[in-house]
Short mmCIF file of C-alpha atoms in Angstrom, two decimals:
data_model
loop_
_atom_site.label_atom_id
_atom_site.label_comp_id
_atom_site.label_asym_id
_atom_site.label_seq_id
_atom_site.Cartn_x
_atom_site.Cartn_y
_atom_site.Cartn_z
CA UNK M 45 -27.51 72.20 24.89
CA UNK M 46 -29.46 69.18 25.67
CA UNK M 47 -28.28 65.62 23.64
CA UNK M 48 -29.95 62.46 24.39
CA UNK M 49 -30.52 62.69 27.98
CA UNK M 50 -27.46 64.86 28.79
CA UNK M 51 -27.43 68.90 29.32
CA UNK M 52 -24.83 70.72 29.08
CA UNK M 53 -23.60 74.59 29.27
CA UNK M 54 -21.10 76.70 27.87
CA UNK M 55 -19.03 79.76 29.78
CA UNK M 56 -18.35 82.93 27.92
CA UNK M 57 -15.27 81.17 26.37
CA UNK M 58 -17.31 78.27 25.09
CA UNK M 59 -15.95 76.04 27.41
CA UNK M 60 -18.16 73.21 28.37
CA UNK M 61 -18.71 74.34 32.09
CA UNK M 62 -21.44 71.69 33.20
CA UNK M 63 -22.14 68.50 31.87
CA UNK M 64 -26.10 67.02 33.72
CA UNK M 65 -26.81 63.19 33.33
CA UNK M 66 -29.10 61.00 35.09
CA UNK M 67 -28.03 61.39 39.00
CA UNK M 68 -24.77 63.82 38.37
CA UNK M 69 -23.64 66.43 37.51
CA UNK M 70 -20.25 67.57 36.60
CA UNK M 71 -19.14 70.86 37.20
CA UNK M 72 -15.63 71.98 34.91
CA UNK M 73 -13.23 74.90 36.24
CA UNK M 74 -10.39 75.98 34.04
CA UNK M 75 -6.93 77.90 34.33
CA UNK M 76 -5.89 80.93 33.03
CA UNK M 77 -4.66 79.24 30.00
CA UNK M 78 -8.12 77.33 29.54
CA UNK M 79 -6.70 74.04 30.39
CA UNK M 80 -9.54 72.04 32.71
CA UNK M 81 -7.81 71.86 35.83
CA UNK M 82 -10.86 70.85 38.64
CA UNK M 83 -14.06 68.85 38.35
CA UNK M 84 -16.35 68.82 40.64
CA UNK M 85 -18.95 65.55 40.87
CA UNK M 86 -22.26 65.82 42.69
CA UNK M 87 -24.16 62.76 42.69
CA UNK M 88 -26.98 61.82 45.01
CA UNK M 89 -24.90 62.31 48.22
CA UNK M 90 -21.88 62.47 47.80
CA UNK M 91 -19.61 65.16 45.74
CA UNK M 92 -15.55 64.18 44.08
CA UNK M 93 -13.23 66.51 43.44
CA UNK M 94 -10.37 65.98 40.56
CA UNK M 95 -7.58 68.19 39.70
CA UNK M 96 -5.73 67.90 36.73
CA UNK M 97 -1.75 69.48 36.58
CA UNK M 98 0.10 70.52 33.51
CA UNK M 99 3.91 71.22 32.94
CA UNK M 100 5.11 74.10 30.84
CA UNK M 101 4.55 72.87 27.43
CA UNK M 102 0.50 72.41 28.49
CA UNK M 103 0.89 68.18 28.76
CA UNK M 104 -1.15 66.99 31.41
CA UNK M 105 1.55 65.61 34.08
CA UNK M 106 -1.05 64.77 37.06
CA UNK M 107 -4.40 63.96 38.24
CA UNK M 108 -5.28 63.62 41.76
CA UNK M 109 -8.42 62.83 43.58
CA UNK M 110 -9.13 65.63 46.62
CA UNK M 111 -10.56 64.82 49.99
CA UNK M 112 -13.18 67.14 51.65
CA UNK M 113 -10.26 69.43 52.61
CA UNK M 114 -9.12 69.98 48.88
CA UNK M 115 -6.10 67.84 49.62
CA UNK M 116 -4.80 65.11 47.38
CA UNK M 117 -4.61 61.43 48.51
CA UNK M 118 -5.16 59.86 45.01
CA UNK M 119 -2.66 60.80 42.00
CA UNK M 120 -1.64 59.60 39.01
CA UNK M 121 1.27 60.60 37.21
CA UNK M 122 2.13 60.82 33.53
CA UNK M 123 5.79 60.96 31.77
CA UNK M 124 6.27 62.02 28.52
CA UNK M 125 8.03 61.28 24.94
CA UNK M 126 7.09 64.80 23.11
CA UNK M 127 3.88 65.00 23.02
CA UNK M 128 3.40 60.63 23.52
CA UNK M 129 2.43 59.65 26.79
CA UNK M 130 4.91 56.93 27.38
CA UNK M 131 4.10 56.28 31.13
CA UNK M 132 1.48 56.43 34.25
CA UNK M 133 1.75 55.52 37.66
CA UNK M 134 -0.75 55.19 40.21
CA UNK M 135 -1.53 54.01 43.44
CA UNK M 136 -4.28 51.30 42.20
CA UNK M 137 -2.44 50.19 39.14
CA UNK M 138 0.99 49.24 38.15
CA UNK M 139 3.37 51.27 36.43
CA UNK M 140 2.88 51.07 32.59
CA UNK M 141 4.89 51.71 30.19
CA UNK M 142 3.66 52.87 26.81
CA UNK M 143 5.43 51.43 23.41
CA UNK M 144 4.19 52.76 20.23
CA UNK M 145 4.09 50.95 16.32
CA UNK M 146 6.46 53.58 14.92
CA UNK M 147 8.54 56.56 16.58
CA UNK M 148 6.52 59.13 15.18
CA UNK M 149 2.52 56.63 16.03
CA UNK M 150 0.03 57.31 18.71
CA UNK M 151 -0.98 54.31 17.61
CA UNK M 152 -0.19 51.53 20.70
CA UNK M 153 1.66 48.78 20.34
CA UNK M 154 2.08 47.23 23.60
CA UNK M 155 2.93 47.92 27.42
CA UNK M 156 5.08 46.74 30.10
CA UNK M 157 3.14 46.66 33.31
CA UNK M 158 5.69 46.42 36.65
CA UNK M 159 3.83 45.36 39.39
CA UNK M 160 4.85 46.31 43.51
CA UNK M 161 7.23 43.02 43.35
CA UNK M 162 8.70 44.40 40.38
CA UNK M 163 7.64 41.82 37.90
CA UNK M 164 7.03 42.78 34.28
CA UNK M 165 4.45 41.89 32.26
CA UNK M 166 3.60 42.53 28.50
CA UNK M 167 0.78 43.54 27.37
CA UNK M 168 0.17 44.02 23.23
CA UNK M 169 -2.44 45.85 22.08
CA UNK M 170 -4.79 45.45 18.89
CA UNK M 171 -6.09 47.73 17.31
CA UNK M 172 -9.41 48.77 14.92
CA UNK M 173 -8.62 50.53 11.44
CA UNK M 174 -8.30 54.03 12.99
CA UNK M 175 -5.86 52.80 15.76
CA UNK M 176 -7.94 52.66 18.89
CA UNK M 177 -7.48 49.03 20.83
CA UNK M 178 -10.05 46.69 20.97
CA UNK M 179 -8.46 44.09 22.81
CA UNK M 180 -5.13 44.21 25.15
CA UNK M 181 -3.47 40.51 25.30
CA UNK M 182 -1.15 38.80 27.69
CA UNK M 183 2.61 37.04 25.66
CA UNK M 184 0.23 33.72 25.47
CA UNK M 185 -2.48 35.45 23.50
CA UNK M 186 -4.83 35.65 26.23
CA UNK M 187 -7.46 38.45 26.52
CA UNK M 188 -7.16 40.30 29.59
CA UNK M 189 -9.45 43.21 28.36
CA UNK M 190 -11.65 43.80 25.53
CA UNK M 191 -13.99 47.49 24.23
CA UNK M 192 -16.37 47.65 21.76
CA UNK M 193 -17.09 51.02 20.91
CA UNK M 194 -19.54 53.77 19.04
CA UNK M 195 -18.36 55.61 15.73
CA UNK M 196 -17.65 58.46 17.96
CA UNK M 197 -15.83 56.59 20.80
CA UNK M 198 -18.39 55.62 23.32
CA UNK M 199 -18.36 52.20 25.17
CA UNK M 200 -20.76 49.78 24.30
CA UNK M 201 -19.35 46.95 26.26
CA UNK M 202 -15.55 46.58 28.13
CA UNK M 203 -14.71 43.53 29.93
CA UNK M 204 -11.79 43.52 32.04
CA UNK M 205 -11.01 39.54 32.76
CA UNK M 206 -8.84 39.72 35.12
CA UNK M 207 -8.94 43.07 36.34
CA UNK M 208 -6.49 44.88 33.63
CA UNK M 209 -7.59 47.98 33.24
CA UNK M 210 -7.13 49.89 30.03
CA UNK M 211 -7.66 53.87 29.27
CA UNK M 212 -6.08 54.16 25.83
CA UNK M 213 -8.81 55.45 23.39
CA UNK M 214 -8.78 57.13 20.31
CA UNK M 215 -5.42 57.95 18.54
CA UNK M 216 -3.84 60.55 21.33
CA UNK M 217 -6.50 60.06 24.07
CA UNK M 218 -6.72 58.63 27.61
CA UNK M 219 -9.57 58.02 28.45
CA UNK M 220 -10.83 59.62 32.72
CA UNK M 221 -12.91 56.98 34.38
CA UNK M 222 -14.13 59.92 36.78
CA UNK M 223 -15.37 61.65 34.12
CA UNK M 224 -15.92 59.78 31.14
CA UNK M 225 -13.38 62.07 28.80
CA UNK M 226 -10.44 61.43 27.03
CA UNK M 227 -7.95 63.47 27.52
CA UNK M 228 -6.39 64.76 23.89
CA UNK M 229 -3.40 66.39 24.79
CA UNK M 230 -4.89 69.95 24.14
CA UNK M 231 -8.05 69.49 25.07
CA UNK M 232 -10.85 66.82 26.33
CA UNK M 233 -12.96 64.63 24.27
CA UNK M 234 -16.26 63.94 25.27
CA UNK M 235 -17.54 60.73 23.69
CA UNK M 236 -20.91 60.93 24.60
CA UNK M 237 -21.96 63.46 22.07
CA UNK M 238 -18.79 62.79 19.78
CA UNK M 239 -17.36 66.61 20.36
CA UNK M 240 -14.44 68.58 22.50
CA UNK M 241 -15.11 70.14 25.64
CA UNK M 242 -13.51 73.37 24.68
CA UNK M 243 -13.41 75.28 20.88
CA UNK M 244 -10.22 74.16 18.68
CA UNK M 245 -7.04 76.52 20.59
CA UNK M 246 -5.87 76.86 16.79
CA UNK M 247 -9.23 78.23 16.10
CA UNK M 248 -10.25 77.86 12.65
CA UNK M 249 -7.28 76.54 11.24
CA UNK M 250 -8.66 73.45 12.56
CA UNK M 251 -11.82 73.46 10.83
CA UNK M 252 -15.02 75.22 10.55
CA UNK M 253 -16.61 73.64 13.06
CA UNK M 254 -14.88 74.53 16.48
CA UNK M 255 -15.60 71.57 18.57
CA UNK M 256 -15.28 68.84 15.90
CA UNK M 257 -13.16 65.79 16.70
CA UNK M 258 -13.54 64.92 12.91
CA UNK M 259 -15.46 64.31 9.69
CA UNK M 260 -15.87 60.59 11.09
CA UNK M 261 -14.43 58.69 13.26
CA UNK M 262 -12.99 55.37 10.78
CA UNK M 263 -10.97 57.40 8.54
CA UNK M 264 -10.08 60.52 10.69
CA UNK M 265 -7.30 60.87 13.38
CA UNK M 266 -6.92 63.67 15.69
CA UNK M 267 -4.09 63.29 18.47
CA UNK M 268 -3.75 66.49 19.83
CA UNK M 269 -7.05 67.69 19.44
CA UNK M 270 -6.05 70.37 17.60
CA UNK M 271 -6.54 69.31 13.42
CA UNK M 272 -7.07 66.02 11.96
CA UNK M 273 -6.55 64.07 8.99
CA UNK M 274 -7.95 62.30 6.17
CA UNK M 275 -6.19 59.21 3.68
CA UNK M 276 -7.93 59.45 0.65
CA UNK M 277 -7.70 56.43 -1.54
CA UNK M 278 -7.60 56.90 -5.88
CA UNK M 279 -6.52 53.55 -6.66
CA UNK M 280 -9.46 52.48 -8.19
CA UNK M 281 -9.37 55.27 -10.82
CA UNK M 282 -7.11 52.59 -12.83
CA UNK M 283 -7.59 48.84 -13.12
CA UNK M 284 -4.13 48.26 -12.88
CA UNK M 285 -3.04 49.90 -9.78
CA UNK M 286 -5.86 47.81 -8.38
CA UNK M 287 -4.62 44.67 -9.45
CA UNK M 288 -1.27 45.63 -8.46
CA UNK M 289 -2.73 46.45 -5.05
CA UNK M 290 -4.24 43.16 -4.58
CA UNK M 291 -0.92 41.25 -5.42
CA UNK M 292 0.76 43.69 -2.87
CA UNK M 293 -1.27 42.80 -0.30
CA UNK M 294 -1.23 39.00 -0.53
CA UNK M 295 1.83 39.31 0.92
CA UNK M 296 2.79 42.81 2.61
CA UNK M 297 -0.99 44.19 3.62
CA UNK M 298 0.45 44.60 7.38
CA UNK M 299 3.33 46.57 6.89
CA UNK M 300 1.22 48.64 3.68
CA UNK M 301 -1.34 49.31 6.46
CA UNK M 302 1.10 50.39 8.77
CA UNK M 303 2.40 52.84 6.52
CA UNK M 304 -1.00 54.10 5.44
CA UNK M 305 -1.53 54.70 9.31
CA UNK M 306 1.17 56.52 9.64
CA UNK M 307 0.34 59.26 6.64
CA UNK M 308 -2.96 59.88 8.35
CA UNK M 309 -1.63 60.80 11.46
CA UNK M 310 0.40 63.21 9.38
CA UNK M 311 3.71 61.65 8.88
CA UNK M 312 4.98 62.18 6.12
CA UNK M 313 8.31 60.26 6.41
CA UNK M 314 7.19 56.50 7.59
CA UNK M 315 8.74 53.45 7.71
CA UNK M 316 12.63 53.64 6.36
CA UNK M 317 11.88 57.14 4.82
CA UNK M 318 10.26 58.68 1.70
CA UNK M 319 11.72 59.65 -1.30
CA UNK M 320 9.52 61.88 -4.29
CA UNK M 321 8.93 60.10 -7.90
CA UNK M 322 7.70 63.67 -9.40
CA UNK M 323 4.78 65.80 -9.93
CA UNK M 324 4.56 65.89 -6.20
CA UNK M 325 3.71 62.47 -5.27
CA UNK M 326 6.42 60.64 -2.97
CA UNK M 327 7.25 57.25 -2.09
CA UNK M 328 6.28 55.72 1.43
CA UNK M 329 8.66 52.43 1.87
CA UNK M 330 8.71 49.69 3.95
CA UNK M 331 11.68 47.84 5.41
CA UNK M 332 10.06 44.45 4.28
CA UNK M 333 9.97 46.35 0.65
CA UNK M 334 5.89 47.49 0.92
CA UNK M 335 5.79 50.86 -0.96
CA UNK M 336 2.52 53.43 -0.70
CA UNK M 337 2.63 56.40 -3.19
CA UNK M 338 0.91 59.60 -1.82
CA UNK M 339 -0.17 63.13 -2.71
CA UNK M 340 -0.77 65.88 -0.05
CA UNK M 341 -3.58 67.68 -1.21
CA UNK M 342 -4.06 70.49 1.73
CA UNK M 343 -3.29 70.30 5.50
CA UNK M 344 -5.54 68.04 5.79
CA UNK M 345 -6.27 64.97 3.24
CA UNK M 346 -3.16 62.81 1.61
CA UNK M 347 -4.41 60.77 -1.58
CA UNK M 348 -2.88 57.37 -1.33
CA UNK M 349 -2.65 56.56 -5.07
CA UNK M 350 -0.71 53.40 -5.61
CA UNK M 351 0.65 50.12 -3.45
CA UNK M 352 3.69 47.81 -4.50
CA UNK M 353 6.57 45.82 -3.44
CA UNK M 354 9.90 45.28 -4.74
CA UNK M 355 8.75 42.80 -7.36
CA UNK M 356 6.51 45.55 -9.10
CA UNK M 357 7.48 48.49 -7.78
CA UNK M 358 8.80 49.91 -11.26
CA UNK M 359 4.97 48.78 -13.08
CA UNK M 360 2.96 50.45 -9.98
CA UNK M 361 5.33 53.92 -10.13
CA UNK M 362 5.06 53.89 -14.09
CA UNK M 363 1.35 53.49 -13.95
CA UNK M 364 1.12 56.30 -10.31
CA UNK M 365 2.86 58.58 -13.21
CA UNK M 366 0.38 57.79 -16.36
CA UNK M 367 -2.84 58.52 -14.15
CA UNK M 368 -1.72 60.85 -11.41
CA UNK M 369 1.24 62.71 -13.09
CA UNK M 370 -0.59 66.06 -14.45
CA UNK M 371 -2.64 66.39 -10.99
CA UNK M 372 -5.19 65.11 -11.86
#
């Protein structure tokens, strides 16, 4: 397959097993449970070796750089919260430590970064629509890095001022500087054609197309690279959930966000907790009292049909009902 400059080829599993680009190529070696676990880089004159190492539950727990000799003398190490990395270590960086915006987000929040003298330093992360940081602050509000990407992922232009690097990407990835993929739990992302390395493991449960990270990528997540998810929005079918929406959001659009963000990425139980109001449409709620009212069509798409807070929460659910209470 050949894509704007780069050539690539498939094995008999449709694994992506070389990847050619101006001066390199990368050559991809799996395991038995098709997991990439070497690459091989040849470049003008010189050729890298990576290897990647999973645990039991197939989360990658180790990457190490290889000398001539195969031997490792590089390697980073992951921990993790179920399927959340929550920490790396390395030789060249500090230790970080990942902390999320809710216990069930792969959306980051911030980091604490503990250097060899054992200082900490936060680090808070912010974010575009879809959850992937743009910028990564210091507790003053300086910018210590900064991405701007591609629909599909792809760097434009990353400045690291003082040398803080940053790999989160996408929702769920992490992004290989060796490489150029990002690493999606189940399988690798390569943002240069906006597509997975390897066909969907679920096959197509995930979706017709096997290699798909998503429909786009502003209003799709995908964290595991297994399925992802769309928020559909209905509120404009009635005036007056729009207007209610607008007074919402004059003074709870962060936390209404936050909960929206959390239904795409398939959580159904954000925030404090949901509760159902009938005909199948439930109740997302907000400690600060920001309310989002959702239907799950399929496996796949949630309808967000209504926003409120306390003040008219009993006008938005009456009017969610009127419109939205015969499925239509």
């Amino acid at each position: 397959m050949h894509f704007r400059g780069h050539h690539y080829r498939y094995d008999e599993h449709g694994r992506t097993q070389t990847k050619q680009t101006i001066g390199a190529t990368q050559h991809y070696h799996y395991d038995a449970d098709h997991r990439l676990s070497e690459v091989r880089i040849e470049q003008l004159n010189k050729t890298e070796r990576y290897r990647y190492l999973y645990d039991a539950l197939g989360r990658r727990i180790e990457k190490q750089k290889l000398d001539r000799e195969g031997k490792p003398y590089n390697r980073t190490r992951f921990l993790w919260d179920g399927l959340r990395m929550i920490q790396e270590t390395g030789p060249n960086h500090p230790t970080s430590l990942y902390i999320y915006t809710d216990q069930n987000s792969y959306e980051p929040l911030a980091r604490i970064d503990t250097d060899g003298n054992q200082e900490q330093h936060i680090r808070y992360f912010h974010t575009d629509l879809n959850g992937c940081p743009e910028e990564l602050t210091d507790e003053n509000g300086k910018i210590l890095w900064e991405c701007s990407f591609q629909l599909w992922g792809k760097r434009i232009h990353e400045i690291e001022h003082e040398s803080v690097e940053q790999n989160l990407r996408y929702q769920g990835q992490y992004l290989d500087r060796e490489t150029g993929l990002h690493y999606n739990t189940f399988r690798y992302y390569d943002p240069d054609i906006g597509r997975f390395t390897q066909p969907d493991p679920i096959g197509l449960l995930g979706g017709l197309n096997l290699y798909q990270y998503a429909p786009n990528g502003f209003t799709w997540v995908d964290p595991w690279g297994l399925s992802c998810f769309k928020i559909h929005s209905r509120i404009k079918e009635s005036n007056k959930l729009v207007k209610e929406a607008e007074i919402t959001g004059k003074s709870h659009q962060s936390s209404i966000d936050h909960l929206t963000k959390q239904l795409s990425l398939n959580n159904k139980n954000p925030g404090i907790g949901t509760k159902p109001i009938g005909h199948g449409i439930s109740e997302a709620r907000a400690r600060d009292g920001a309310r989002v009212y959702f239907r799950e069509i399929n496996d796949s798409i949630i309808e967000i049909l209504g926003k409120s807070n306390k003040a008219n929460q009993q006008t938005v659910i009456n009017e969610v009902l009127k419109v939205f209470g015969r499925g239509a």
